[in-house]
Amino acid sequence: MTFQAPKGTFDWMPPRSEWALIVRDALSAPARRAGYGYIETPAFEDTGLFSRGVGESTDIVTKEMYTFESKGGQSLTLRPEGTASVMRAVLEHGLYGGALPIKLWYSGSYFRYEKAQAGRYRHFSQVGAEALGAEDPALDAELIVLAADGYASLGLKNVRLLLNSLGCKECRPAYRAALQEFLRGLDLDEDTRKRIEINPLRVLDDKRPEVQAQLVNAPLMTDHLCGACKAYHEEVRGLLTSAGLTYTDDPRLVRGLDYYTRTTFEFIHDGLGAQSAVGGGGRYDGLSEMIGGPALPSVGWALGVDRTVLAMEAEGLLTERPGHVEVFAVPLGEEARRRIFPLVAELRRNGVAVDMAFGGRGVKGAMKAADRSGARYALILGDRDIEAGAVQVKDLTTGDQTAVPLAEVVDVLKGKLS
Ligand code: HAM
C-alpha cells in the first residue's frame, strides 16, 4: 500500500521548494528591518480562541476548522490563521503593560478545511506581521508599505492594493442596520437571507452574478463612516501616497474574519484566477476584548507564501534555479574519494556550496551528476592528480580545465566564485 498527501495539501520539493524559502525570507525582511520581533505560537489552540476571535458566523469557524478533542478532553483546533494566537500570546505574557506598540512577525503553517482548488489549500503557509496596542494611522500605513515592499523585492510587478475602511463600534452598527434593511428587500435564497441577520457584510462579497446584480445600489460603509473614522482613513491614504504607494479604494472589500475595524486591505494578483488574494489584513481594535483582554487597538497582515510563489510563476520569475551548489567534486576511485572528502568539508567550512559524487558510479555517471547539480565548477581527482598533488578544476560552462595544487584549491575556488 502506498500513501498520498491528503487532499488539499502538497509537498514542496526541490528545486521549487527553494522559492518557498526565498518568499518567506523576502516577505518578512521588511518587517524585520522595521523593528518587528519574531514570535512562534503553537500550531493548535483552544477552539474557543478561534470561535470567539475569528467569529462564530465566519465560514472559517462554521465550516473550515480542523477541530479535535485531546486525550484530556479539551477541544483543540489547528490554527486557521495567526492573529488570534498572537493576541492570545501577548495577553498571556502581559506584554501590553510594557512599551507599545508591540510589533511581532511570524511564519508558519495554517489549516482550513476549504474546497481544494488551484491556490486554495487545506494546509498553507503565511508570513504575518502584527502591531498591537496603538491607534495610529502611521502604523496601518507602515504595515501596508512593508507588505508592498516585500512583494516588490521579489520582482513582482502586478500586485494591486485594495483599500477600505470598515468603520468602528460607533458607526458600524448604524451601517449594518441600513445594509440589513436594504438586503431584506432583495430576492435572495434561504441561506443568504440567514446571512443577512448574522453577518450582512459578507453578503456584499457574494460572487454570484445574480446576487451582485441586486447589490448595485447597496449602501456602502464609506458613506456611513463617523468623523473620526473618516479622518483616520484619510490620514492612512495620505501616508500611503507619501511613501509612493498606489492603491484602489474598494468600498466593497469585505474580509473573511470578523475582527476587523477601520482600515482593511487586500493585495491582489491578477495572474492567479479565482484565488487572487496574495495577502490581506487590517485593523482589529476589538479583538483583545473579544477574547477577554483589555482594550488593545491593533493592526496587521498575513501574506500567503504559496500564492506568492504562484504569482511569481505567473510573472515568469521562477526562471533561475535557486539553491544549487557551486562546485561538484568527482573522485575517480577509492583513494581519490578518501582524499577529496576532507577537501569538500574544507570548502564547505569556507562558505563554498559543494556536493560530491556518491555511490561509485564511474566517471560518466559522476560527470552527469555534476552537470545536473547546476554547479559552475567540477573538481576532478584521479590517480595522476594525487601523484602530482593537484586537482583538476573544470569550468562546466566553458569546458576549460586546469590543474590546481591541492593546497591552493580553496583560495582559487573562493576567488573564482566571488
Ligand atoms: P486571510 O485573508 O484569511 O487573513 O489570509 C491571508 C492570506 O493567506 C490570503 O491573502 C492568502 O494569500 C493566504 N491564504 C488564506 N487561505 C489560504 C488557503 N486556503 N490556501 C492558500 N493560501 C491561503 C488572515 O489570515 C488574517 N490573519 C490576516 C491578518 C493579520 N489580519 C490582521 N492581521
PDB file of C-alpha atoms and ligand atoms in Angstrom, residues 60 80-83 106 112 114 119-126 129-130 255-257 259-260 266-267 277-284 299-307, ligand 1:
ATOM      1  CA  ILE A  60     -13.695  29.686   8.764  1.00  0.00           C
ATOM      2  CA  PRO A  80      -6.747  28.588  10.694  1.00  0.00           C
ATOM      3  CA  GLU A  81      -4.911  31.935  10.967  1.00  0.00           C
ATOM      4  CA  GLY A  82      -2.298  33.642  13.129  1.00  0.00           C
ATOM      5  CA  THR A  83      -3.755  36.851  14.540  1.00  0.00           C
ATOM      6  CA  TYR A 106       5.630  35.174  12.244  1.00  0.00           C
ATOM      7  CA  ARG A 112      -8.547  25.392   6.768  1.00  0.00           C
ATOM      8  CA  GLU A 114     -11.612  24.539   2.285  1.00  0.00           C
ATOM      9  CA  GLY A 119      -4.141  28.322  -4.999  1.00  0.00           C
ATOM     10  CA  ARG A 120      -6.513  27.233  -2.243  1.00  0.00           C
ATOM     11  CA  TYR A 121      -5.180  24.564   0.036  1.00  0.00           C
ATOM     12  CA  ARG A 122      -6.134  22.938   3.319  1.00  0.00           C
ATOM     13  CA  HIS A 123      -2.610  23.334   4.601  1.00  0.00           C
ATOM     14  CA  PHE A 124      -0.936  26.566   3.545  1.00  0.00           C
ATOM     15  CA  SER A 125       1.787  28.896   4.628  1.00  0.00           C
ATOM     16  CA  GLN A 126       1.683  32.532   5.688  1.00  0.00           C
ATOM     17  CA  ALA A 129       3.096  40.862  10.980  1.00  0.00           C
ATOM     18  CA  GLU A 130       1.073  42.426  13.772  1.00  0.00           C
ATOM     19  CA  ARG A 255     -12.735  40.227   4.722  1.00  0.00           C
ATOM     20  CA  GLY A 256     -13.475  36.683   5.835  1.00  0.00           C
ATOM     21  CA  LEU A 257     -12.735  37.302   9.519  1.00  0.00           C
ATOM     22  CA  TYR A 259     -12.418  41.093  13.985  1.00  0.00           C
ATOM     23  CA  TYR A 260     -11.774  43.941  11.550  1.00  0.00           C
ATOM     24  CA  GLU A 266      -6.002  43.121   0.316  1.00  0.00           C
ATOM     25  CA  PHE A 267      -3.155  42.522  -2.119  1.00  0.00           C
ATOM     26  CA  ALA A 277      -5.598  37.426  -2.908  1.00  0.00           C
ATOM     27  CA  VAL A 278      -1.892  37.065  -2.209  1.00  0.00           C
ATOM     28  CA  GLY A 279      -2.223  38.821   1.155  1.00  0.00           C
ATOM     29  CA  GLY A 280      -4.559  40.761   3.359  1.00  0.00           C
ATOM     30  CA  GLY A 281      -5.110  42.338   6.704  1.00  0.00           C
ATOM     31  CA  GLY A 282      -6.351  45.313   8.602  1.00  0.00           C
ATOM     32  CA  ARG A 283      -7.051  46.889  11.940  1.00  0.00           C
ATOM     33  CA  TYR A 284      -8.706  44.861  14.689  1.00  0.00           C
ATOM     34  CA  VAL A 299      -3.331  46.224  13.058  1.00  0.00           C
ATOM     35  CA  GLY A 300      -1.620  43.558  10.961  1.00  0.00           C
ATOM     36  CA  TRP A 301      -1.479  41.407   7.869  1.00  0.00           C
ATOM     37  CA  ALA A 302      -0.775  37.914   6.630  1.00  0.00           C
ATOM     38  CA  LEU A 303       0.718  37.194   3.220  1.00  0.00           C
ATOM     39  CA  GLY A 304       0.246  33.839   1.518  1.00  0.00           C
ATOM     40  CA  VAL A 305       3.549  32.150   0.739  1.00  0.00           C
ATOM     41  CA  ASP A 306       2.061  29.522  -1.618  1.00  0.00           C
ATOM     42  CA  ARG A 307       0.126  32.058  -3.659  1.00  0.00           C
TER      43      ARG A 307
HETATM   44  P1  HAM B   1      -6.607  35.897   5.274  1.00  0.00           P
HETATM   45  O1  HAM B   1      -7.039  36.881   4.241  1.00  0.00           O
HETATM   46  O2  HAM B   1      -7.553  34.861   5.679  1.00  0.00           O
HETATM   47  O3  HAM B   1      -6.141  36.748   6.527  1.00  0.00           O
HETATM   48  O4  HAM B   1      -5.285  35.175   4.783  1.00  0.00           O
HETATM   49  C1  HAM B   1      -4.166  35.919   4.342  1.00  0.00           C
HETATM   50  C2  HAM B   1      -3.576  35.301   3.082  1.00  0.00           C
HETATM   51  O5  HAM B   1      -3.273  33.923   3.320  1.00  0.00           O
HETATM   52  C3  HAM B   1      -4.515  35.279   1.888  1.00  0.00           C
HETATM   53  O6  HAM B   1      -4.492  36.514   1.209  1.00  0.00           O
HETATM   54  C4  HAM B   1      -3.926  34.159   1.057  1.00  0.00           C
HETATM   55  O7  HAM B   1      -2.826  34.635   0.291  1.00  0.00           O
HETATM   56  C5  HAM B   1      -3.429  33.199   2.102  1.00  0.00           C
HETATM   57  N1  HAM B   1      -4.414  32.117   2.276  1.00  0.00           N
HETATM   58  C6  HAM B   1      -5.518  32.111   3.050  1.00  0.00           C
HETATM   59  N2  HAM B   1      -6.189  30.944   2.932  1.00  0.00           N
HETATM   60  C7  HAM B   1      -5.489  30.189   2.059  1.00  0.00           C
HETATM   61  C8  HAM B   1      -5.655  28.874   1.508  1.00  0.00           C
HETATM   62  N3  HAM B   1      -6.673  28.097   1.866  1.00  0.00           N
HETATM   63  N4  HAM B   1      -4.730  28.407   0.625  1.00  0.00           N
HETATM   64  C9  HAM B   1      -3.680  29.184   0.265  1.00  0.00           C
HETATM   65  N5  HAM B   1      -3.466  30.429   0.748  1.00  0.00           N
HETATM   66  C10 HAM B   1      -4.354  30.928   1.636  1.00  0.00           C
HETATM   67  C11 HAM B   1      -5.685  36.227   7.688  1.00  0.00           C
HETATM   68  O8  HAM B   1      -5.345  35.079   7.850  1.00  0.00           O
HETATM   69  C12 HAM B   1      -5.518  37.265   8.780  1.00  0.00           C
HETATM   70  N6  HAM B   1      -4.996  36.604   9.988  1.00  0.00           N
HETATM   71  C13 HAM B   1      -4.615  38.386   8.319  1.00  0.00           C
HETATM   72  C14 HAM B   1      -4.383  39.428   9.358  1.00  0.00           C
HETATM   73  C15 HAM B   1      -3.309  39.542  10.170  1.00  0.00           C
HETATM   74  N7  HAM B   1      -5.221  40.395   9.696  1.00  0.00           N
HETATM   75  C16 HAM B   1      -4.700  41.113  10.677  1.00  0.00           C
HETATM   76  N8  HAM B   1      -3.545  40.596  10.990  1.00  0.00           N
END
